GROMACS .gro file of C-alpha atoms in nm:
model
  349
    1UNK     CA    1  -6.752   3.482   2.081
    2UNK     CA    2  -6.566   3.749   1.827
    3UNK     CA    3  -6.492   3.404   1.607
    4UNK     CA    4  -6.866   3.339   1.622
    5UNK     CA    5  -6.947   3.739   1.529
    6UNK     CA    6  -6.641   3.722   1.245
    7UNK     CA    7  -6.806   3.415   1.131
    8UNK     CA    8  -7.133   3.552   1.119
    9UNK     CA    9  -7.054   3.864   0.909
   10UNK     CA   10  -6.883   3.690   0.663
   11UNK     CA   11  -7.194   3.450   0.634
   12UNK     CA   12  -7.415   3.775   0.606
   13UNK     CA   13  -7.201   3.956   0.357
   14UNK     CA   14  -7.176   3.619   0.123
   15UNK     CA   15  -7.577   3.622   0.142
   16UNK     CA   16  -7.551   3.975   0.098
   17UNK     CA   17  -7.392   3.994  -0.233
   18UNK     CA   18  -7.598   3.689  -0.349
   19UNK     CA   19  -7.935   3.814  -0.279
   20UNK     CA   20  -7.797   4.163  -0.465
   21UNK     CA   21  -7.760   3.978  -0.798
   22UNK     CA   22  -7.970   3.691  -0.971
   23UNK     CA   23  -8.061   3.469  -0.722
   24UNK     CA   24  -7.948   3.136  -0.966
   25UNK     CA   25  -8.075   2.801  -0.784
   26UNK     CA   26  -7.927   2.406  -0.771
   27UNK     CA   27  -8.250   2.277  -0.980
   28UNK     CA   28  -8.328   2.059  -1.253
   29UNK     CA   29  -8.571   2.255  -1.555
   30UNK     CA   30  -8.848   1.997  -1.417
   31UNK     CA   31  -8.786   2.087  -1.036
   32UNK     CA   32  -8.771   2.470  -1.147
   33UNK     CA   33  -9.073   2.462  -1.356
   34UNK     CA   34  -9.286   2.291  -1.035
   35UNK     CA   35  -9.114   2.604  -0.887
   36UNK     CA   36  -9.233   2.869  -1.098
   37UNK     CA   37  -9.589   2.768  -1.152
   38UNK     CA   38  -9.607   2.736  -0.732
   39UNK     CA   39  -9.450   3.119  -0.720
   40UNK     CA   40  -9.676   3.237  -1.102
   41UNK     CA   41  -9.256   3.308  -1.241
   42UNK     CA   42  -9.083   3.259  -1.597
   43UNK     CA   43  -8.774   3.053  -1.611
   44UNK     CA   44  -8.484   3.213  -1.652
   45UNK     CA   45  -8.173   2.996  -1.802
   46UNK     CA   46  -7.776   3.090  -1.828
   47UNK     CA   47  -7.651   2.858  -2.099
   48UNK     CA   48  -7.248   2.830  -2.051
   49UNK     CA   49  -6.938   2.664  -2.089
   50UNK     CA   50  -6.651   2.653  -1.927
   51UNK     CA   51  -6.423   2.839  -2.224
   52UNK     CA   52  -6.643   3.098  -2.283
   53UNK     CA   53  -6.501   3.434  -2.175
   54UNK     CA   54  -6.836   3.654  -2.251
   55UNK     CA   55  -6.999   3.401  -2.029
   56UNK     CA   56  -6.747   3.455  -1.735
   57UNK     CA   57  -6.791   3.825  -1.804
   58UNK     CA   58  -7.180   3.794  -1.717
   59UNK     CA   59  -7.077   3.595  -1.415
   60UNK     CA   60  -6.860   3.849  -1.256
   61UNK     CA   61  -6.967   4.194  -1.426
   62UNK     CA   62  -7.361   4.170  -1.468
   63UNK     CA   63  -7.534   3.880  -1.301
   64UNK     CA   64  -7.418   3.969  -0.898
   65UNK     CA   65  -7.566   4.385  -0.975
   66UNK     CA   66  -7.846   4.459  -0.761
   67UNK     CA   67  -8.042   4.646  -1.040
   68UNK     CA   68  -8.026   4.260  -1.197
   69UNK     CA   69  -8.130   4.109  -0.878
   70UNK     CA   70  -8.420   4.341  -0.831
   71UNK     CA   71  -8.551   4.287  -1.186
   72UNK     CA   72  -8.485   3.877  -1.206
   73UNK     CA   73  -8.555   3.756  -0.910
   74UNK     CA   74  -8.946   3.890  -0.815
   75UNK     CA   75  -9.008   3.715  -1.212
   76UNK     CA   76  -8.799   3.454  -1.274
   77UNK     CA   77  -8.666   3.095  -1.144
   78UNK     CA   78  -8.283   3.159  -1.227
   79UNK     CA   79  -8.089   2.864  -1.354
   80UNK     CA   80  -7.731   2.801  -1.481
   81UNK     CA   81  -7.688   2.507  -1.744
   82UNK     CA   82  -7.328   2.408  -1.829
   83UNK     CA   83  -7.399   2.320  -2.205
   84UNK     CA   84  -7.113   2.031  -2.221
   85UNK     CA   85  -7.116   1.851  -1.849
   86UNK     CA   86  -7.303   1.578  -1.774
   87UNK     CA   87  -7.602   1.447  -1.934
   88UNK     CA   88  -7.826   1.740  -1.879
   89UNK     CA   89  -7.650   2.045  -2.025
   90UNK     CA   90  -7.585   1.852  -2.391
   91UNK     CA   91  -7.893   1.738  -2.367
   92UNK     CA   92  -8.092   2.082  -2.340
   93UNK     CA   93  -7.830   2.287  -2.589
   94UNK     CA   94  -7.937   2.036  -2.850
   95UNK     CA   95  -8.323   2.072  -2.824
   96UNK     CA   96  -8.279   2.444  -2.827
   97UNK     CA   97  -8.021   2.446  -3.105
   98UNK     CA   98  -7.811   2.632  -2.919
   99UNK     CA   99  -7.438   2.712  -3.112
  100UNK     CA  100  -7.334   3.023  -2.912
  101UNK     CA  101  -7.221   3.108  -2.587
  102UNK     CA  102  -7.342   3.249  -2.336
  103UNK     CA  103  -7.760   3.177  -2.474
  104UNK     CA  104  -8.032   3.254  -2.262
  105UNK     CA  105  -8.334   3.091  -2.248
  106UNK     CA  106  -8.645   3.210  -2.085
  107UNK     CA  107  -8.967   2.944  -2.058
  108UNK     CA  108  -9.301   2.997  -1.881
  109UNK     CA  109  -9.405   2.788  -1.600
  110UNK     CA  110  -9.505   2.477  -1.811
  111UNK     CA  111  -9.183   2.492  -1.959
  112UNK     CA  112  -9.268   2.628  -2.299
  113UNK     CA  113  -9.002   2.840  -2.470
  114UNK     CA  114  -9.085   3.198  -2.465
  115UNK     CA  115  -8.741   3.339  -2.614
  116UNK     CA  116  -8.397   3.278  -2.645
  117UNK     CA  117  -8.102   3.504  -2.740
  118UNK     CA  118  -7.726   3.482  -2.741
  119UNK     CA  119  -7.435   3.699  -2.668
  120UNK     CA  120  -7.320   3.842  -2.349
  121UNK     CA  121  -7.452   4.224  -2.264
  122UNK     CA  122  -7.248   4.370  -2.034
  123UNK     CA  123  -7.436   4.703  -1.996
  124UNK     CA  124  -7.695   4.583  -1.705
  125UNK     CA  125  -8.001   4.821  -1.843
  126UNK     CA  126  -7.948   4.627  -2.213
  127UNK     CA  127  -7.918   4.324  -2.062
  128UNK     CA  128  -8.262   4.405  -1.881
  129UNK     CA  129  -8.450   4.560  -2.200
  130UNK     CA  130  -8.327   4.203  -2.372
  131UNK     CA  131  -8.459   3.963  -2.120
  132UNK     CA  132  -8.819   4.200  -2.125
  133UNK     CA  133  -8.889   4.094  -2.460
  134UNK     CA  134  -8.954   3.794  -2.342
  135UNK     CA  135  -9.318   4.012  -2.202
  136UNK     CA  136  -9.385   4.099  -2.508
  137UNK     CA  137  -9.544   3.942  -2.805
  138UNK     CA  138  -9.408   4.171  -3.110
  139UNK     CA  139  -9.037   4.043  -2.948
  140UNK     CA  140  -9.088   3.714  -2.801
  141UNK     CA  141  -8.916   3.433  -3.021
  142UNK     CA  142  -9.155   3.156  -2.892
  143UNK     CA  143  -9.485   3.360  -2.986
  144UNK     CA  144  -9.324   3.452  -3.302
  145UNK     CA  145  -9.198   3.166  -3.411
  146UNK     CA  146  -9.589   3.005  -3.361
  147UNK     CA  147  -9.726   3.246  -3.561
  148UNK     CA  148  -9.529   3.220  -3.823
  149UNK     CA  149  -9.529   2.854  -3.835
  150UNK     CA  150  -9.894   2.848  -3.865
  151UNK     CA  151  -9.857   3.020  -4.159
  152UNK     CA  152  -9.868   3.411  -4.091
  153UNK     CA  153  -9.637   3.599  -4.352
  154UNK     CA  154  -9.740   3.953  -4.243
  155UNK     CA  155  -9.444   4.229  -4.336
  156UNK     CA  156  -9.405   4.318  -3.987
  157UNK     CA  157  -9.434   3.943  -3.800
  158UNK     CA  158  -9.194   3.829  -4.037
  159UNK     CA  159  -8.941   4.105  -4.011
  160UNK     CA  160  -8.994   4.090  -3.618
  161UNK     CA  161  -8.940   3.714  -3.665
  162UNK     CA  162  -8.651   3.669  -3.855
  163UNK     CA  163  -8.464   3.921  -3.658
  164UNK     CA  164  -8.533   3.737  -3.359
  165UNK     CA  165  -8.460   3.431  -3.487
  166UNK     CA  166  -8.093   3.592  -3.577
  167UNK     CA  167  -8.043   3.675  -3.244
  168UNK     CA  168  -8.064   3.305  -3.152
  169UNK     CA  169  -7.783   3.196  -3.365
  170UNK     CA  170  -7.941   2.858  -3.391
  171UNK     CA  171  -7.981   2.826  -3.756
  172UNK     CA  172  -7.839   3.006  -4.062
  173UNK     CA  173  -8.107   3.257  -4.171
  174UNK     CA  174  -8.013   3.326  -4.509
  175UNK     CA  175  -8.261   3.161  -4.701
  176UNK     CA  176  -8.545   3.288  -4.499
  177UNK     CA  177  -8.397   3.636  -4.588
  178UNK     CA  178  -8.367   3.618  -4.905
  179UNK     CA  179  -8.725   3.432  -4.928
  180UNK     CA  180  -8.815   3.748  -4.702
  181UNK     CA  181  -8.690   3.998  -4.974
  182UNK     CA  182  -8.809   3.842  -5.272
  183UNK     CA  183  -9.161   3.847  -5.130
  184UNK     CA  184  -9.150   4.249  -5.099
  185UNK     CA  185  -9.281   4.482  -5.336
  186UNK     CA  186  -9.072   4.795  -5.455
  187UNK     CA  187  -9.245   5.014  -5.154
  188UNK     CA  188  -9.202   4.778  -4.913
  189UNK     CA  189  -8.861   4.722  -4.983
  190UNK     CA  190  -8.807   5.066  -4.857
  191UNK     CA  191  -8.902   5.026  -4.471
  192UNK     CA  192  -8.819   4.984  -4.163
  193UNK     CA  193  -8.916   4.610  -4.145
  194UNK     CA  194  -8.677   4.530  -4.438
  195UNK     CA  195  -8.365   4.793  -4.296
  196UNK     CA  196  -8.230   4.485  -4.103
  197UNK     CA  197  -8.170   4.323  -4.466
  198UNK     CA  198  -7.963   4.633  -4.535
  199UNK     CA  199  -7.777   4.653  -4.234
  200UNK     CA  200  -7.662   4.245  -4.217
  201UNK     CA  201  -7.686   4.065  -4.569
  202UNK     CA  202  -7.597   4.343  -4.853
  203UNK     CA  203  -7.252   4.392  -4.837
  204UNK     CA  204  -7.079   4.640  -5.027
  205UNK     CA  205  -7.133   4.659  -5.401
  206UNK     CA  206  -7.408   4.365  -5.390
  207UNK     CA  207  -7.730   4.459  -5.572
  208UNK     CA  208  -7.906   4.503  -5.244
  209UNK     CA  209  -7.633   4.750  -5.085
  210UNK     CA  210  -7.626   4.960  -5.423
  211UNK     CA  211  -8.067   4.968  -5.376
  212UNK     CA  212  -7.990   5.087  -5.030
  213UNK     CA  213  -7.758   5.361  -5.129
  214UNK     CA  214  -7.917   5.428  -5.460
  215UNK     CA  215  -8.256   5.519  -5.192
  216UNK     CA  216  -8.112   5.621  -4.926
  217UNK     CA  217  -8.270   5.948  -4.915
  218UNK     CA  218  -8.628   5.761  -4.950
  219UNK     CA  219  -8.482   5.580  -4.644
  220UNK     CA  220  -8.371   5.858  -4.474
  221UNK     CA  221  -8.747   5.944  -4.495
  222UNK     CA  222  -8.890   5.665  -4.394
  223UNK     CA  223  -8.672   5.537  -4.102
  224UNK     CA  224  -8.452   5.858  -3.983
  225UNK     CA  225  -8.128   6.012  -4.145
  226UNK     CA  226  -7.957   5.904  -3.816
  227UNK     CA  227  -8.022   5.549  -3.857
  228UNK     CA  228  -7.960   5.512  -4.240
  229UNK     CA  229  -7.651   5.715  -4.214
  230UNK     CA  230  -7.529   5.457  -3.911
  231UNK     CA  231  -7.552   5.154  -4.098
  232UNK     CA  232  -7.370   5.329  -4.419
  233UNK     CA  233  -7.076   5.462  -4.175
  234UNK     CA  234  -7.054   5.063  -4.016
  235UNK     CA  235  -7.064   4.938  -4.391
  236UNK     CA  236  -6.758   5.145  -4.520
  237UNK     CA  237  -6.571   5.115  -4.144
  238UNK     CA  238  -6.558   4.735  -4.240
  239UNK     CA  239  -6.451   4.803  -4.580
  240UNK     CA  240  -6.184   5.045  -4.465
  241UNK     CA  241  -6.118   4.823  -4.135
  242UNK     CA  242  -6.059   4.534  -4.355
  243UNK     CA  243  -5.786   4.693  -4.516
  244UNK     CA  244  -5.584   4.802  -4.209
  245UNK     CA  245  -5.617   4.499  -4.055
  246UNK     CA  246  -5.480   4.302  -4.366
  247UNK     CA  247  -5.833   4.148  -4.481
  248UNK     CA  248  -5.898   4.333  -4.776
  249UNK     CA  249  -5.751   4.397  -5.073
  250UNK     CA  250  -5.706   4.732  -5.223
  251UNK     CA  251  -5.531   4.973  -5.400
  252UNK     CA  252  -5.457   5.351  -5.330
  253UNK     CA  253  -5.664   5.446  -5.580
  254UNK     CA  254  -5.905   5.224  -5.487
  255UNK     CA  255  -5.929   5.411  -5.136
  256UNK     CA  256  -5.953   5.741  -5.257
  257UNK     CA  257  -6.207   5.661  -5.520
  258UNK     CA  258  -6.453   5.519  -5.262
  259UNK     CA  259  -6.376   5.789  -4.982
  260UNK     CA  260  -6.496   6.044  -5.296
  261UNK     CA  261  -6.773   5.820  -5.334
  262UNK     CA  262  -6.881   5.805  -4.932
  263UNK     CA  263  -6.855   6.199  -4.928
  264UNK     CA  264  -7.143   6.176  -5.206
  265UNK     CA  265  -7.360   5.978  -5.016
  266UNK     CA  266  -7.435   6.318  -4.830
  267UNK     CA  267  -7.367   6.145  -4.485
  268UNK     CA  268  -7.435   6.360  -4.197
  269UNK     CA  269  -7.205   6.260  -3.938
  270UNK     CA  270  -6.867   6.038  -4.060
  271UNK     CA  271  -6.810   5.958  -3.719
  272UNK     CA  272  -6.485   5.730  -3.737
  273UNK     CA  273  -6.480   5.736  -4.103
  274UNK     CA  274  -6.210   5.976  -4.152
  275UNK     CA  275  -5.980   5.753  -3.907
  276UNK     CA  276  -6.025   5.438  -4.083
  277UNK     CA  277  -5.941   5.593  -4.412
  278UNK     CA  278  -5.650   5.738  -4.298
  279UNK     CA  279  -5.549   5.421  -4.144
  280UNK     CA  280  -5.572   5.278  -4.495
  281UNK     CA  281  -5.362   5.512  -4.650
  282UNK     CA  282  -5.141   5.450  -4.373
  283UNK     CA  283  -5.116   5.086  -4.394
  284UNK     CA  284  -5.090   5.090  -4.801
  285UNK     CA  285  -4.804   5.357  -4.807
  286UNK     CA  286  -4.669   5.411  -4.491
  287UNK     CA  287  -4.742   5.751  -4.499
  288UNK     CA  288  -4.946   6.000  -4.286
  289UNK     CA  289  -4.893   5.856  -3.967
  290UNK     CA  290  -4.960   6.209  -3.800
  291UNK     CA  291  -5.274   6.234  -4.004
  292UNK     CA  292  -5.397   5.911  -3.852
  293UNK     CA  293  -5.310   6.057  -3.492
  294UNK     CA  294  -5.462   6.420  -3.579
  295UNK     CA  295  -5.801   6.197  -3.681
  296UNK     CA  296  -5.803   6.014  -3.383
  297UNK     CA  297  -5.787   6.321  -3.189
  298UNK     CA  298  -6.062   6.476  -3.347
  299UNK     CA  299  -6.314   6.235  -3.342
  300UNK     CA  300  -6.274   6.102  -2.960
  301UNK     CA  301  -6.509   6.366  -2.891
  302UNK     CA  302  -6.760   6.300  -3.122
  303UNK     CA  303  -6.740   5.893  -3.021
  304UNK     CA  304  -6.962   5.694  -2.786
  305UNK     CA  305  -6.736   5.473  -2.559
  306UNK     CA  306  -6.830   5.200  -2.797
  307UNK     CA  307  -6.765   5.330  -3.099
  308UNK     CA  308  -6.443   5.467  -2.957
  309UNK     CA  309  -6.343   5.088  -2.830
  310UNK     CA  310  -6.446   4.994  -3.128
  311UNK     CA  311  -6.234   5.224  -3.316
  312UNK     CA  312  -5.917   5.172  -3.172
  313UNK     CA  313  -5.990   4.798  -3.164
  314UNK     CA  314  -5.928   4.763  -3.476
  315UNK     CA  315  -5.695   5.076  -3.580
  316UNK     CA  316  -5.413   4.997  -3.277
  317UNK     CA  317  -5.355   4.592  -3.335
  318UNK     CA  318  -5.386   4.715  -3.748
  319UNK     CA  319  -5.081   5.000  -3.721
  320UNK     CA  320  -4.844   4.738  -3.455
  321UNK     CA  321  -4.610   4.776  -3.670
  322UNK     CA  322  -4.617   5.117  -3.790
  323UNK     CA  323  -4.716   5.255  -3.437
  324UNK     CA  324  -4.448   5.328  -3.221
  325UNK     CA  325  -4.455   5.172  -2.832
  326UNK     CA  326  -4.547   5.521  -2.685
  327UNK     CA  327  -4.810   5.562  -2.935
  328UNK     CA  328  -4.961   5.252  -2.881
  329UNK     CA  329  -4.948   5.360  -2.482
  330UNK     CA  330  -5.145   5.635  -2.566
  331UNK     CA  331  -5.383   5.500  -2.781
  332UNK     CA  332  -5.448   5.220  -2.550
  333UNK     CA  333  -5.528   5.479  -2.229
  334UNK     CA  334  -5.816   5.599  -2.457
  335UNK     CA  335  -5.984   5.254  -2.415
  336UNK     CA  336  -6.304   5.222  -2.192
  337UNK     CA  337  -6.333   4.865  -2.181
  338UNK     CA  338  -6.132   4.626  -2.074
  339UNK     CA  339  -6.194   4.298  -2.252
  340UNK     CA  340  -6.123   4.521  -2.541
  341UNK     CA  341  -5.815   4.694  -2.386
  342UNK     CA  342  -5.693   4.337  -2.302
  343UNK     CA  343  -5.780   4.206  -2.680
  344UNK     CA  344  -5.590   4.525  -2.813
  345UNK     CA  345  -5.266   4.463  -2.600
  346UNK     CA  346  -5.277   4.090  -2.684
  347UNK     CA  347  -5.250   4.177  -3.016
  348UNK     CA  348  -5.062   4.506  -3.015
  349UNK     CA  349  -4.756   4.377  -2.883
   0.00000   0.00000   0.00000
């Protein structure tokens, strides 16, 4: 009898902490969609492998939280498609053109794609507000995608498009973009539906990244000083970034000149700026190690945890060798995450 009750519980807690999470089901697409028309539900699809790391992240950090459970499973058939076993998983990668893992793809209940996205979210309310887009039509890659097929080049289904259509990493976008740009006026190239050109295809000292800066208080205008001054901070963290981490090229005087040049640009909030420059004089000269430290300290409270993660990310593994091991120590007890934390000691050490 207490076997039977032990045995019981543990049967109870395993369907428990399934029926918390997304409820994923041992179908085939066919057998799910007869599924979801039967129960009026979308299709929801993990696309994994078995190396992927961000997908085992999902599996253990995202997908068994009730708040997921209670969103997925009253809308969607949940499935789980290994993208290189068998027949079936190649098979569907390749008619979605899927290249990155994890990719989810949502279909309705005849099977017709209504998005698809890659990349592994581990904050559960992102991960939500992703998968919703698939509800609605200015987001949705499937009804974009139609539309724009048949011809529609509105500014704002195009933008919406393309953007989308990024997020799938299926295809290489570039020459849509750059069709994209060409087809703006002068006005329009000062929006909100061409900032994404800004922020992902005009690095620094192109012709389109000198426009953006050259306008940025016309941006600034138009879309929000926060969000202009964002994607100039990112733009000069990865010039900066490149340099501590042995990418870029550059000279002293090349890192003072364009730190005299960001503090023109009027930018409201440097954010991590002042950290990455020092870490550039740092790694050039070997000097001002305590400066470096000093910056950190000061801007940890002006950091979201991922721009914090983000910052030491690429500041600790960049200074290894200038860092000592009690420094490092410290640095890495200011991380939040830990696939970062684990990425940072990896390469710390």
């Amino acid at each position: 009898m207490k076997k039977l009750i032990v045995a019981s519980l543990i049967l109870f807690n395993v369907f428990f902490s399934v029926a918390q999470g997304v409820a994923f089901e041992d179908l085939s697409v066919e057998q799910a969609v007869e599924k979801a028309q039967k129960e009026n539900k979308y299709i929801f699809v993990d696309v994994y492998t078995d190396w992927c790391s961000p997908c085992k992240l999902m599996d253990k950090q995202v997908f068994p939280l009730k708040e997921l459970g209670d969103y997925f499973n009253p809308k969607f058939v949940s499935l789980k498609i290994n993208a290189e076993k068998g027949e079936v998983g190649p098979q569907f990668a390749n008619k979605y053109k899927i290249k990155a893992y994890p990719t989810f793809v949502i279909l309705d209940n005849k099977g017709d794609l209504v998005h698809i996205f890659a990349g592994g979210i581990l904050e559960p309310q992102k991960f939500i507000n992703k998968v919703s887009e698939s509800f609605d039509s200015e987001k949705a890659y499937g009804i974009l995608k139609q539309r724009y097929d048949s011809g529609e080049r509105d500014i704002k289904l195009v933008s919406n498009y393309l953007q989308v259509l990024i997020s799938t990493h299926t295809v290489k976008p570039d020459e849509l973009v750059e069709e994209f740009y060409n087809s703006l006026t002068d006005d329009e190239k000062v929006s909100n539906e061409a900032l994404f050109i800004y922020e992902m295809f005009a690095p620094l000292k192109s012709d389109k990244a000198n426009l953006f800066e050259e306008k940025r208080d016309q941006f600034r205008e138009v879309v929000g000083t926060e969000k202009i001054d964002a994607i100039l901070v990112a733009k000069y963290e990865l010039y900066f970034g490149s340099v501590v981490r042995g990418y870029g090229k550059a000279t002293i005087e090349d890192i003072n000149a364009t730190w005299e040049h960001i503090l023109k640009l009027g930018i409201s909030n440097l954010k991590t700026l002042p950290v990455f420059k020092s870490a550039a004089v740092l790694t050039l000269t070997n000097e001002g190690k305590e400066t470096v430290l000093k910056e950190i300290e000061n801007a940890i409270s002006n950091l979201t945890e991922r721009e914090k993660d983000l910052m030491l990310y690429i500041v600790v593994p960049g200074l290894k060798d200038i860092l000592t091991e009690k420094e490092k120590e410290n640095l890495i007890k200011l991380v939040t995450d830990e696939g970062v934390k684990g990425y940072i000691i990896r390469s710390a050490y």
